[in-house]
Amino acid sequence: MRAHASVLHLDLDAFFAAVEQRDKPSLRGKPVVVGGVGGRGVVATASYEARRFGVRSAMSTREARSRCPHAAFLSGRFHAYRESSRLVMGVLRSVSPLVEPLSLDEAFVDLEHAGLPDLEVPTVTGFAEQLRARVAEATGGLTASVGVGTSKFIAKVASDLDKPDGLVVVPPGTEVELLRPRHVSVIPGVGPATAERLRRTGIHTVADLESVSLEELVRLLGRAHGTGLFALARAEDDRPVVPEREAKSVSVEGTHDTDLTDRRLMEALLTRQAGEVAARLRKHGLSGRTVTIKVRLHDFTTLSRSTTLASPTDRTTTIARLARGLLTDLDTSGGVRLLGVGVSGLADWIQDDLFSELAEEEDEEETPVEVEVTTGRRRPTWAPGMDVEHADLGRGWVWGSGRGVVTVRFETADSPAGPVRSFAEGDPALSAWVPAEAGEDPA
DNA sequence: TCTGGGGTCCTAGGACCC
DNA sequence: TCTGGGGTCCTAGGACCC
């Protein structure tokens, strides 16, 4: 916690809906709901006019329609939102080099580097008002709620106190009295599950939370969460404003209006999603080692399965077949409402030098071998995703290996659901398949 | 026909290594 | 045949955020 109120949090009001109302005057003053418009859609943002009818973020669109049938229901124009967000972040960066975006519509700004004459309450208040005016001017009238305090936590709580179009500066030294009477859910990280656990222990307000010992909180919520909440309950927060953070994963998922039951269709969808993930990886110069699929069953049970390559990839073929392979061990007979593919364990280098030229030339696909240049203590001879050839059964790829057994799926472009067989790791009939032009023996 | 999509962080158990 | 501990990596699931 700082001596001065020098952390600012800005939150654009009903952002997606406000952009729609700005760009389409006939929507102004009317209820607007942006979100999924399909049978299983949920509300992303409701305009304040729609909120008066009880429409809220994360509510199903079905329910929103029944509460406010005359609202405009829009599926969203993300290019427009991104563009407005870019303008806002530009304004913020013009006043401080330390701007940390949290999402398209929210950011922290560190005022210690904003060149203010001092950081007293009247000074930062005037500065924040000017900033709000500049945001409105730059975006064609979008309003923002702003909070300023001695930490990220306090600034964020403050920006919520006078929405929409408000400004709250919390004077240094008044943080604890601001927090004590409020419900524990004002603390970021206290969601429904944590709030319920605390409630069952008789903890409702921040003041209640403050009276609980560190040991008790850790016992109740675990090491990380417990220690974090212990500090926040006392308004202790030294987290810095961090301008750039590297992505840790890239994923694509989709919910279907009717449950999927056809495995071939599921495999086709995973393949398409793998292509989107791979394209985004390449666009950002990233590649990753761990491929994960996400499957939500008809009853909303959510499963994930993952596998890790010896070296990172950004290629559709590799990601797609690993994703399809991961699906094979799941029982989807009851129907699947959501399917997704993600890649994590990201590296910002693309490929091994030897193969990067090849990959560039071909610009995706067609380089069948993901050669395992293994580093670290494990050096699997048979790594998941590796192309192999069996003397009798032909070409396939490694689905898994371990305990002396390697499992191969004989799947080709012509026969996407080929058989799966297991072999001893030393089986002489099985060998790594190498493209002729690479001329390298990975084993 | 309740319950999106894109993320982050944490936990816990097992494998494996020293 | 019995007995350890620490550290890291991997997988699966869950809570949470906007």
PDB file of C-alpha atoms (C1' of nucleotides) in Angstrom, chain C:
ATOM      1  C1'  DT C   1      14.359 -55.840   2.588  1.00  0.00           C
ATOM      2  C1'  DC C   2      13.422 -51.426   4.446  1.00  0.00           C
ATOM      3  C1'  DT C   3      13.535 -46.589   4.658  1.00  0.00           C
ATOM      4  C1'  DG C   4      13.710 -40.733   3.148  1.00  0.00           C
ATOM      5  C1'  DG C   5      13.142 -36.043   1.364  1.00  0.00           C
ATOM      6  C1'  DG C   6      13.142 -32.277  -1.955  1.00  0.00           C
ATOM      7  C1'  DG C   7      12.280 -30.510  -6.492  1.00  0.00           C
ATOM      8  C1'  DT C   8      10.244 -30.481 -11.027  1.00  0.00           C
ATOM      9  C1'  DC C   9       7.179 -31.893 -14.554  1.00  0.00           C
ATOM     10  C1'  DC C  10       2.803 -33.502 -16.023  1.00  0.00           C
ATOM     11  C1'  DT C  11      -2.286 -34.155 -15.820  1.00  0.00           C
ATOM     12  C1'  DA C  12      -7.067 -33.111 -14.312  1.00  0.00           C
ATOM     13  C1'  DG C  13     -10.125 -30.336 -12.192  1.00  0.00           C
ATOM     14  C1'  DG C  14     -11.915 -26.151 -10.120  1.00  0.00           C
ATOM     15  C1'  DA C  15     -12.466 -21.200  -8.923  1.00  0.00           C
ATOM     16  C1'  DC C  16     -12.388 -16.909 -10.690  1.00  0.00           C
ATOM     17  C1'  DC C  17     -12.215 -12.705 -13.810  1.00  0.00           C
ATOM     18  C1'  DC C  18     -14.186  -9.729 -17.596  1.00  0.00           C
TER      19       DC C  18
END
